[in-house]
Amino acid sequence: MASAAETAEGRLAIIAGGGLLPSYVAEAARLAGEDPVIVILKDESDRRWDGFDHAMIGIGDFASLDRLFKKYGIGRVVMSGSVRRRPEWREVRPTLRILTGVPAAIRTLLSGGDDTVLQMVIKLIEGRGLRVVGAHEIAPDLLTTAGPLGAVSPNKEDYRDIERAGEAAEVLGGLDIGQGAVSIGGRVVAVEGVEGTDGMLERVAVLRAAGRISLRRRGVLVKLCKPQQDIRADLPAIGVSTILNAKAAGLAGVAIEAGRSLVLDRDALIKAADENGLFVCGIDKGLPGWGLQ
């Protein structure tokens, strides 16, 4: 039986990139009585979608996406999961509306920053009368809560690193570059670029092993929403791999923005953090001391 939202606004489409998030959103939608359609991004999604109506399209194939929306009577769209690469010119298949009504769209999709691209995609989807909703609206249990999530809490030195890495992440996000930064001993040693959070943490581990950064001080990863970010797409997220990579990088813990970031596989993540002696906490950048002191 269709949910009230599905009856009133049409079916829900989940555009599925890589990682666990699309699966969590799909299951949450089903629990709410929805029958979501999964739009699998070719060469990005790594999940199996047996049991769901689904179809695969290439990155930038807006013509096929438009046909899918019409075929399944889609009224609402969620964009979820990671996208590792931008489409090449030859992969972009625009609709007539994009070619005639939004001539700058293709240039933006190929060369804009992540947030700029996502805002353009939202604009294109909503331009045909659909409503874009956030993953957190479908799966609100994924939202980060304020304060420590597990048994370990940050200490005084960690607070300083949280503030310093948070300041860097705020500036980085304002430039539409990334969402995360690492501070060790009050010094920002890494910021997130196109390699993503796990890639940045791997870089910190290499620098640590090479003696380029302190072996004595531990440090903190902070992830924040970009100041200008549309929270319906690409909220900061952490999972078990984040914890394991933070451990490998020698960090003391991970801090993410409360209410505007996602925790995937929460129980397993907390277990991994506790077992490895790392803290995980939600922070509020609007409060003194980020709401932790």
PDB file of N, CA and C in Angstrom, residues 4 40 97 108 110 115 120 129 131 133 141 155 175 204 218 232:
ATOM      1  N   ALA A   4       1.017   8.047   2.186  1.00  0.00           N
ATOM      2  CA  ALA A   4       0.266   9.260   1.868  1.00  0.00           C
ATOM      3  C   ALA A   4       1.077  10.178   0.968  1.00  0.00           C
ATOM      4  N   ILE A  40      20.256   3.814 -10.566  1.00  0.00           N
ATOM      5  CA  ILE A  40      21.639   3.414 -10.288  1.00  0.00           C
ATOM      6  C   ILE A  40      22.579   4.197 -11.195  1.00  0.00           C
ATOM      7  N   ARG A  97      15.185  20.807 -22.973  1.00  0.00           N
ATOM      8  CA  ARG A  97      15.038  21.950 -22.065  1.00  0.00           C
ATOM      9  C   ARG A  97      16.402  22.439 -21.581  1.00  0.00           C
ATOM     10  N   THR A 108      28.576  23.982 -16.089  1.00  0.00           N
ATOM     11  CA  THR A 108      28.629  23.857 -14.632  1.00  0.00           C
ATOM     12  C   THR A 108      28.839  22.410 -14.219  1.00  0.00           C
ATOM     13  N   LEU A 110      30.301  20.076 -15.741  1.00  0.00           N
ATOM     14  CA  LEU A 110      31.623  19.576 -16.082  1.00  0.00           C
ATOM     15  C   LEU A 110      32.740  20.199 -15.260  1.00  0.00           C
ATOM     16  N   ASP A 115      29.406  21.534  -4.651  1.00  0.00           N
ATOM     17  CA  ASP A 115      28.148  22.141  -4.219  1.00  0.00           C
ATOM     18  C   ASP A 115      27.475  22.875  -5.372  1.00  0.00           C
ATOM     19  N   MET A 120      22.966  22.875  -9.247  1.00  0.00           N
ATOM     20  CA  MET A 120      22.492  22.889 -10.623  1.00  0.00           C
ATOM     21  C   MET A 120      21.632  21.663 -10.919  1.00  0.00           C
ATOM     22  N   GLY A 129       9.208  20.072 -12.471  1.00  0.00           N
ATOM     23  CA  GLY A 129       8.046  19.918 -11.605  1.00  0.00           C
ATOM     24  C   GLY A 129       8.173  18.886 -10.514  1.00  0.00           C
ATOM     25  N   ARG A 131      10.005  17.367  -6.873  1.00  0.00           N
ATOM     26  CA  ARG A 131      10.498  17.926  -5.613  1.00  0.00           C
ATOM     27  C   ARG A 131      11.700  17.120  -5.147  1.00  0.00           C
ATOM     28  N   VAL A 133      14.118  16.044  -2.207  1.00  0.00           N
ATOM     29  CA  VAL A 133      14.108  15.960  -0.751  1.00  0.00           C
ATOM     30  C   VAL A 133      15.448  15.416  -0.270  1.00  0.00           C
ATOM     31  N   ASP A 141      16.815   9.034  11.269  1.00  0.00           N
ATOM     32  CA  ASP A 141      17.627   8.388  12.304  1.00  0.00           C
ATOM     33  C   ASP A 141      19.126   8.445  11.993  1.00  0.00           C
ATOM     34  N   ASN A 155      39.361  15.092  25.017  1.00  0.00           N
ATOM     35  CA  ASN A 155      39.994  15.753  26.155  1.00  0.00           C
ATOM     36  C   ASN A 155      40.306  17.211  25.795  1.00  0.00           C
ATOM     37  N   LEU A 175      34.758  27.818   0.107  1.00  0.00           N
ATOM     38  CA  LEU A 175      35.380  27.836  -1.210  1.00  0.00           C
ATOM     39  C   LEU A 175      34.867  26.701  -2.096  1.00  0.00           C
ATOM     40  N   VAL A 204      47.258  11.522   5.620  1.00  0.00           N
ATOM     41  CA  VAL A 204      47.750  11.842   6.957  1.00  0.00           C
ATOM     42  C   VAL A 204      48.570  10.675   7.511  1.00  0.00           C
ATOM     43  N   ARG A 218      48.023  13.318  18.837  1.00  0.00           N
ATOM     44  CA  ARG A 218      47.126  12.473  18.057  1.00  0.00           C
ATOM     45  C   ARG A 218      46.349  13.252  17.000  1.00  0.00           C
ATOM     46  N   ARG A 232      19.833  19.311   1.159  1.00  0.00           N
ATOM     47  CA  ARG A 232      19.150  18.191   0.519  1.00  0.00           C
ATOM     48  C   ARG A 232      20.106  17.280  -0.235  1.00  0.00           C
TER      49      ARG A 232
END
